[in-house]
Short mmCIF file of C-alpha atoms and ligand atoms in Angstrom, two decimals:
data_model
loop_
_atom_site.label_atom_id
_atom_site.label_comp_id
_atom_site.label_asym_id
_atom_site.label_seq_id
_atom_site.Cartn_x
_atom_site.Cartn_y
_atom_site.Cartn_z
CA UNK A 1 90.59 120.40 21.12
CA UNK A 2 91.72 120.74 24.40
CA UNK A 3 91.14 123.67 26.06
CA UNK A 4 94.84 124.58 26.43
CA UNK A 5 95.34 124.99 22.78
CA UNK A 6 92.28 127.45 22.64
CA UNK A 7 93.74 129.47 25.96
CA UNK A 8 95.66 133.11 24.92
CA UNK A 9 99.52 132.73 24.28
CA UNK A 10 101.15 133.59 27.60
CA UNK A 11 98.30 131.84 29.71
CA UNK A 12 100.20 128.59 30.10
CA UNK A 13 103.41 130.78 31.49
CA UNK A 14 101.51 132.45 33.72
CA UNK A 15 103.00 132.15 36.92
CA UNK A 16 100.53 130.86 39.79
CA UNK A 17 100.52 133.06 43.13
CA UNK A 18 100.46 130.85 45.88
CA UNK A 19 98.38 132.30 49.07
CA UNK A 20 99.29 130.95 52.49
CA UNK A 21 96.90 127.84 53.58
CA UNK A 22 93.60 128.72 55.49
CA UNK A 23 93.65 127.96 58.89
CA UNK A 24 90.83 124.95 58.86
CA UNK A 25 92.81 123.39 55.81
CA UNK A 26 96.09 123.31 57.68
CA UNK A 27 93.94 122.07 60.72
CA UNK A 28 92.59 118.92 59.00
CA UNK A 29 95.68 118.52 57.16
CA UNK A 30 97.85 118.33 60.61
CA UNK A 31 94.47 116.66 62.97
CA UNK A 32 94.83 120.06 64.92
CA UNK A 33 91.94 122.38 66.33
CA UNK A 34 91.37 125.21 64.43
CA UNK A 35 90.63 127.75 67.09
CA UNK A 36 94.09 126.83 68.43
CA UNK A 37 95.90 127.41 64.52
CA UNK A 38 97.56 130.91 64.48
CA UNK A 39 98.05 132.09 60.82
CA UNK A 40 100.62 134.49 60.85
CA UNK A 41 101.29 134.19 57.69
CA UNK A 42 99.32 137.24 55.50
CA UNK A 43 100.21 139.95 57.40
CA UNK A 44 96.61 140.53 58.60
CA UNK A 45 95.87 142.13 61.66
CA UNK A 46 95.52 139.92 64.54
CA UNK A 47 92.91 142.30 66.12
CA UNK A 48 90.70 141.46 63.42
CA UNK A 49 88.43 144.46 61.61
CA UNK A 50 87.59 147.42 64.15
CA UNK A 51 84.19 146.96 65.89
CA UNK A 52 82.93 149.73 64.04
CA UNK A 53 83.61 148.62 60.36
CA UNK A 54 82.11 145.01 61.70
CA UNK A 55 78.94 146.84 63.00
CA UNK A 56 78.48 148.96 59.44
CA UNK A 57 79.21 145.73 57.83
CA UNK A 58 75.90 143.71 59.65
CA UNK A 59 73.71 146.98 58.51
CA UNK A 60 75.05 146.73 55.13
CA UNK A 61 73.86 143.15 54.82
CA UNK A 62 70.14 144.66 55.19
CA UNK A 63 70.53 145.85 51.97
CA UNK A 64 72.30 143.34 50.11
CA UNK A 65 70.05 142.32 47.62
CA UNK A 66 70.74 146.11 45.68
CA UNK A 67 73.91 146.71 43.81
CA UNK A 68 76.53 148.43 45.39
CA UNK A 69 77.57 152.33 44.81
CA UNK A 70 80.00 151.93 41.30
CA UNK A 71 81.29 154.77 42.70
CA UNK A 72 81.82 154.29 45.64
CA UNK A 73 80.63 158.25 46.77
CA UNK A 74 80.76 157.54 50.77
CA UNK A 75 84.26 155.81 50.85
CA UNK A 76 85.45 158.41 48.48
CA UNK A 77 84.38 161.00 50.27
CA UNK A 78 85.53 159.44 53.59
CA UNK A 79 88.84 159.03 52.18
CA UNK A 80 89.47 162.66 50.38
CA UNK A 81 88.49 164.09 53.74
CA UNK A 82 91.21 162.28 55.71
CA UNK A 83 93.80 162.47 53.43
CA UNK A 84 92.93 165.83 52.41
CA UNK A 85 92.83 165.10 48.13
CA UNK A 86 90.34 165.74 46.05
CA UNK A 87 87.44 163.22 45.01
CA UNK A 88 88.62 162.80 41.23
CA UNK A 89 91.95 162.36 42.64
CA UNK A 90 90.73 158.56 44.21
CA UNK A 91 90.08 155.44 43.01
CA UNK A 92 88.40 152.73 44.67
CA UNK A 93 89.86 148.75 44.00
CA UNK A 94 88.30 145.23 45.38
CA UNK A 95 91.96 145.26 46.88
CA UNK A 96 94.75 147.39 46.07
CA UNK A 97 96.00 144.09 43.57
CA UNK A 98 92.94 145.19 41.74
CA UNK A 99 94.64 148.88 41.15
CA UNK A 100 97.73 146.84 40.17
CA UNK A 101 95.95 145.36 37.66
CA UNK A 102 93.93 148.01 36.38
CA UNK A 103 97.60 149.46 36.08
CA UNK A 104 97.89 146.85 33.39
CA UNK A 105 94.66 146.97 31.67
CA UNK A 106 95.53 151.09 31.31
CA UNK A 107 99.26 151.00 30.24
CA UNK A 108 101.46 147.89 29.58
CA UNK A 109 101.37 145.38 27.00
CA UNK A 110 103.69 143.21 24.88
CA UNK A 111 107.05 144.92 24.11
CA UNK A 112 106.89 147.44 27.29
CA UNK A 113 108.50 146.90 30.81
CA UNK A 114 107.86 147.30 34.40
CA UNK A 115 110.86 148.03 36.61
CA UNK A 116 110.34 146.25 40.00
CA UNK A 117 112.77 145.32 42.73
CA UNK A 118 114.64 141.77 42.68
CA UNK A 119 112.37 141.22 46.23
CA UNK A 120 109.50 143.15 45.58
CA UNK A 121 105.46 142.38 45.76
CA UNK A 122 105.50 139.32 43.96
CA UNK A 123 102.08 140.34 42.29
CA UNK A 124 104.01 143.26 40.08
CA UNK A 125 105.57 140.83 38.21
CA UNK A 126 102.36 138.84 37.54
CA UNK A 127 100.53 141.81 36.80
CA UNK A 128 103.46 142.28 34.00
CA UNK A 129 103.51 139.31 32.70
CA UNK A 130 99.59 138.83 32.29
CA UNK A 131 99.96 141.70 30.16
CA UNK A 132 102.55 140.82 28.36
CA UNK A 133 104.93 143.25 29.06
CA UNK A 134 108.64 142.75 30.49
CA UNK A 135 109.54 142.67 34.36
CA UNK A 136 112.16 144.45 34.95
CA UNK A 137 114.03 143.34 38.25
CA UNK A 138 116.38 145.33 40.01
CA UNK A 139 118.57 144.23 42.92
CA UNK A 140 118.13 145.28 46.09
CA UNK A 141 120.57 146.90 48.71
CA UNK A 142 120.25 145.81 52.20
CA UNK A 143 116.29 144.39 51.46
CA UNK A 144 115.52 147.52 50.74
CA UNK A 145 114.83 149.27 47.12
CA UNK A 146 117.81 151.12 45.70
CA UNK A 147 115.88 153.53 44.39
CA UNK A 148 118.98 154.81 42.12
CA UNK A 149 119.80 151.69 40.30
CA UNK A 150 115.47 151.57 39.77
CA UNK A 151 115.99 154.74 37.69
CA UNK A 152 118.93 153.71 36.15
CA UNK A 153 116.88 150.66 35.10
CA UNK A 154 114.48 152.80 33.43
CA UNK A 155 114.67 153.04 29.27
CA UNK A 156 112.42 153.88 26.44
CA UNK A 157 110.38 150.65 26.80
CA UNK A 158 109.57 151.45 30.14
CA UNK A 159 105.83 152.03 31.39
CA UNK A 160 105.84 151.66 35.30
CA UNK A 161 107.88 151.45 37.85
CA UNK A 162 107.07 149.95 41.56
CA UNK A 163 107.78 150.81 44.88
CA UNK A 164 106.18 149.49 48.05
CA UNK A 165 107.58 151.15 51.30
CA UNK A 166 107.50 149.42 53.43
CA UNK A 167 108.11 146.72 51.25
CA UNK A 168 106.54 143.04 51.18
CA UNK A 169 108.43 140.77 51.87
CA UNK A 170 111.44 142.75 53.48
CA UNK A 171 109.93 145.05 55.15
CA UNK A 172 112.14 147.96 54.25
CA UNK A 173 110.78 151.55 53.40
CA UNK A 174 112.68 154.66 51.65
CA UNK A 175 113.01 157.96 52.85
CA UNK A 176 110.22 160.52 51.25
CA UNK A 177 113.53 162.53 50.74
CA UNK A 178 114.72 159.73 48.24
CA UNK A 179 110.93 158.91 46.53
CA UNK A 180 110.71 163.03 45.79
CA UNK A 181 113.84 162.72 44.03
CA UNK A 182 112.45 159.53 42.25
CA UNK A 183 109.42 161.08 41.58
CA UNK A 184 111.43 164.25 40.04
CA UNK A 185 113.90 162.64 37.99
CA UNK A 186 111.80 160.31 36.16
CA UNK A 187 111.05 161.21 32.38
CA UNK A 188 107.52 161.85 31.52
CA UNK A 189 106.51 158.33 29.97
CA UNK A 190 107.10 156.41 33.30
CA UNK A 191 104.24 156.61 36.39
CA UNK A 192 105.90 155.81 39.33
CA UNK A 193 103.51 153.57 41.16
CA UNK A 194 104.12 153.94 45.13
CA UNK A 195 102.35 150.67 47.05
CA UNK A 196 101.65 151.93 50.74
CA UNK A 197 100.29 149.08 51.75
CA UNK A 198 102.01 149.72 55.32
CA UNK A 199 102.42 153.04 55.00
CA UNK A 200 99.93 153.44 58.33
CA UNK A 201 102.23 151.60 60.30
CA UNK A 202 105.25 154.04 59.58
CA UNK A 203 105.47 156.83 62.12
CA UNK A 204 105.21 159.61 59.14
CA UNK A 205 104.41 158.48 55.95
CA UNK A 206 105.80 159.63 52.61
CA UNK A 207 103.97 162.36 51.49
CA UNK A 208 104.11 162.86 47.81
CA UNK A 209 100.90 164.85 47.01
CA UNK A 210 103.28 168.34 46.29
CA UNK A 211 104.50 166.44 43.12
CA UNK A 212 101.22 165.22 42.14
CA UNK A 213 99.87 168.58 41.77
CA UNK A 214 103.18 169.39 40.12
CA UNK A 215 101.99 166.65 37.70
CA UNK A 216 105.06 164.51 38.67
CA UNK A 217 103.73 160.85 37.51
CA UNK A 218 103.43 160.05 40.77
CA UNK A 219 100.37 157.15 41.73
CA UNK A 220 99.87 156.29 45.38
CA UNK A 221 98.49 152.88 46.53
CA UNK A 222 96.47 152.32 49.71
CA UNK A 223 94.88 148.64 51.05
CA UNK A 224 91.84 148.62 54.17
CA UNK A 225 93.57 144.97 54.41
CA UNK A 226 96.40 145.51 56.53
CA UNK A 227 96.06 148.32 59.68
CA UNK A 228 92.34 148.53 58.79
CA UNK A 229 91.73 144.84 59.20
CA UNK A 230 89.81 144.18 56.46
CA UNK A 231 91.69 141.99 54.22
CA UNK A 232 88.40 139.46 53.48
CA UNK A 233 86.54 142.23 52.21
CA UNK A 234 88.48 143.48 49.31
CA UNK A 235 88.86 146.98 49.32
CA UNK A 236 92.44 149.13 48.52
CA UNK A 237 92.45 152.72 46.56
CA UNK A 238 94.67 154.87 44.28
CA UNK A 239 95.60 158.13 44.34
CA UNK A 240 96.93 160.35 41.75
CA UNK A 241 96.30 162.94 39.27
CA UNK A 242 92.47 163.24 37.55
CA UNK A 243 93.39 162.29 34.26
CA UNK A 244 95.27 159.26 35.43
CA UNK A 245 92.32 158.68 37.67
CA UNK A 246 89.74 158.80 35.12
CA UNK A 247 91.64 155.86 32.65
CA UNK A 248 91.46 153.86 35.84
CA UNK A 249 88.42 153.86 36.23
CA UNK A 250 87.39 152.82 32.45
CA UNK A 251 89.08 149.83 33.04
CA UNK A 252 87.71 148.02 35.90
CA UNK A 253 84.39 146.27 36.26
CA UNK A 254 81.31 148.71 36.56
CA UNK A 255 80.39 147.10 40.43
CA UNK A 256 84.07 146.01 41.82
CA UNK A 257 83.40 146.71 45.22
CA UNK A 258 80.65 145.53 46.89
CA UNK A 259 78.45 147.24 49.47
CA UNK A 260 79.52 145.84 52.24
CA UNK A 261 82.97 146.44 51.99
CA UNK A 262 82.68 149.98 51.02
CA UNK A 263 80.36 149.87 54.46
CA UNK A 264 83.21 148.44 56.58
CA UNK A 265 85.72 150.03 54.78
CA UNK A 266 83.93 153.69 55.07
CA UNK A 267 83.81 153.46 59.23
CA UNK A 268 87.01 152.03 59.67
CA UNK A 269 88.66 155.23 58.33
CA UNK A 270 87.12 157.40 61.07
CA UNK A 271 87.97 154.70 64.19
CA UNK A 272 91.48 156.42 64.86
CA UNK A 273 91.59 154.78 68.38
CA UNK A 274 91.30 151.10 66.71
CA UNK A 275 94.15 152.09 64.42
CA UNK A 276 96.04 153.82 67.14
CA UNK A 277 95.85 150.99 69.33
CA UNK A 278 96.69 148.56 66.19
CA UNK A 279 99.82 150.51 65.26
CA UNK A 280 101.01 150.88 68.86
CA UNK A 281 100.91 146.74 69.63
CA UNK A 282 102.50 146.43 66.14
CA UNK A 283 105.35 148.27 67.51
CA UNK A 284 106.10 146.40 70.68
CA UNK A 285 105.15 142.96 69.25
CA UNK A 286 108.11 143.96 66.72
CA UNK A 287 110.00 144.51 69.44
CA UNK A 288 109.26 140.98 71.11
CA UNK A 289 109.69 139.04 67.86
CA UNK A 290 113.12 140.60 66.99
CA UNK A 291 114.54 140.31 70.68
CA UNK A 292 113.40 136.38 71.02
CA UNK A 293 113.94 135.69 67.50
CA UNK A 294 117.65 137.37 67.53
CA UNK A 295 117.97 135.20 71.35
CA UNK A 296 117.40 131.98 70.04
CA UNK A 297 119.84 132.58 66.95
CA UNK A 298 117.84 133.69 64.13
CA UNK A 299 119.28 136.81 62.77
CA UNK A 300 115.75 138.71 62.22
CA UNK A 301 115.37 141.99 60.17
CA UNK A 302 112.39 143.42 62.07
CA UNK A 303 111.52 146.18 59.15
CA UNK A 304 108.68 149.03 59.47
CA UNK A 305 105.30 147.06 58.62
CA UNK A 306 103.13 144.31 60.33
CA UNK A 307 105.81 141.38 60.06
CA UNK A 308 109.35 140.61 60.98
CA UNK A 309 111.99 138.54 58.43
CA UNK A 310 113.72 136.09 59.96
CA UNK A 311 116.86 133.90 58.98
CA UNK A 312 116.14 130.39 59.89
CA UNK A 313 118.46 128.78 57.64
CA UNK A 314 115.92 126.98 55.64
CA UNK A 315 112.88 128.57 55.39
CA UNK A 316 110.59 125.55 54.17
CA UNK A 317 112.02 123.07 56.79
CA UNK A 318 111.34 125.75 59.45
CA UNK A 319 107.86 126.95 57.66
CA UNK A 320 106.68 122.80 58.01
CA UNK A 321 107.55 122.67 61.82
CA UNK A 322 106.01 125.16 62.91
CA UNK A 323 102.75 124.42 60.95
CA UNK A 324 102.44 120.87 62.44
CA UNK A 325 102.39 122.55 65.63
CA UNK A 326 99.90 124.78 64.53
CA UNK A 327 101.67 128.41 63.77
CA UNK A 328 101.47 129.18 59.79
CA UNK A 329 104.30 131.73 58.40
CA UNK A 330 105.45 132.52 54.97
CA UNK A 331 108.87 130.77 53.29
CA UNK A 332 110.07 132.64 51.46
CA UNK A 333 112.02 130.70 48.46
CA UNK A 334 109.55 132.05 46.34
CA UNK A 335 111.02 135.02 46.09
CA UNK A 336 114.66 134.08 45.82
CA UNK A 337 115.25 134.01 49.99
CA UNK A 338 115.25 130.25 50.68
CA UNK A 339 116.58 131.22 54.20
CA UNK A 340 114.06 133.39 55.03
CA UNK A 341 110.41 133.19 56.28
CA UNK A 342 108.72 135.98 56.91
CA UNK A 343 106.29 136.28 60.31
CA UNK A 344 103.51 138.29 60.72
CA UNK A 345 103.22 140.42 63.96
CA UNK A 346 100.55 139.25 65.85
CA UNK A 347 99.16 139.82 69.58
CA UNK A 348 101.03 139.12 72.36
CA UNK A 349 100.14 136.09 72.71
CA UNK A 350 101.04 134.23 69.40
CA UNK A 351 104.29 136.01 69.42
CA UNK A 352 105.13 134.40 72.57
CA UNK A 353 103.65 131.23 71.73
CA UNK A 354 105.88 131.59 68.29
CA UNK A 355 109.10 132.25 69.89
CA UNK A 356 108.33 129.00 72.17
CA UNK A 357 107.73 126.85 69.31
CA UNK A 358 110.49 128.42 67.79
CA UNK A 359 112.72 128.08 70.49
CA UNK A 360 111.91 124.61 70.40
CA UNK A 361 112.17 123.85 66.78
CA UNK A 362 115.92 125.85 66.89
CA UNK A 363 117.00 122.97 69.73
CA UNK A 364 115.96 119.77 67.53
CA UNK A 365 117.89 121.43 64.72
CA UNK A 366 121.14 122.21 66.28
CA UNK A 367 121.08 126.09 65.98
CA UNK A 368 122.16 128.52 69.17
CA UNK A 369 122.68 131.92 69.60
C1 LIG B 1 103.22 145.61 49.22
C2 LIG B 1 101.66 145.06 49.53
N1 LIG B 1 100.47 145.47 48.33
C3 LIG B 1 99.70 145.68 47.80
C4 LIG B 1 98.91 144.30 49.08
C5 LIG B 1 97.50 143.74 48.58
O1 LIG B 1 96.69 144.59 49.32
P1 LIG B 1 95.26 144.34 48.95
O2 LIG B 1 94.97 142.88 50.09
O3 LIG B 1 94.64 145.42 49.08
O4 LIG B 1 95.11 143.84 47.40
C6 LIG B 1 99.97 143.73 49.08
C7 LIG B 1 99.58 142.47 50.16
O5 LIG B 1 100.00 141.86 51.06
C8 LIG B 1 100.86 144.02 49.81
O6 LIG B 1 101.87 143.60 50.95
#
């Protein structure tokens, strides 16, 4: 008997997430020097981890023979202090991806529905399908979540409604007022899952703490993979009612966040100067990329996160042309946006190099502003 015959129903239909190719792989494939490759494909922080986080990670390695703190006490306490929330209102995950999966473990099963934007972060759909539930994809307006249409898509079977703000891959954010309106309008059997992976790039992130306190079913998620530069260590957290957090704690692995990651994240949170520097560099990088790509002739949406969205005609061809020249961006055909690429905002040097290469590709393909 084949393994495939032994597998659970649904495994065969489960879509597979396609991550951006690692630098070493691209270097080998194209005969390039890995140190000359810029990866602008996965919305990572081009400035790396903060020096304080790296020092804390080094220290933590010395006790790597011990299991980590299964309750992430220090990290939870640091987040609680920074965000002005109770420690019992927080759960830490192996990246916020794991937290999305925990929501599935706790709340999803066949017959139930999850409402999401049609071009929202793809993991919402993957997790929904993993638990046999049905994704309900709501068309977006001007690349942003249409919260009224999402509210209208809620049925008796809906359990979760995901809004990423700013959204990946489009970069568009919803306002605090409209998020609050949505939170307050949802029926009791639906949890609004607000994914704030890029919230630190906003001038002022929406604050739904009052709604959580008032008993609205709102759950907010954040990550250390973006502005804190710790994508490789896998740490994220969720904030919500203690009753919800207790349920999520039940369905996680006992030691889901490793010790090095906990130490690095705790220190990264306290390195405000690094966060400020990344935010301000990101702002100027965005302006540089938008102006440069528009000047070449590619309509570009700057968004409010750490990437821009550009209409390059054929996203896959553009991606391949750049990859051969040592620049990795993300083609958006899997999101139904075949004309687009998503470009992570890099360092100043990386942004300028991307524009040089994009100009050359545009000339070869006859694009002009
Ligand atoms: C909207 C959104 N949510 C969550 C994540 C996942 O973050 P993590 O690295 O914490 O799993 C990403 C990563 O790109 C994202 O874009």
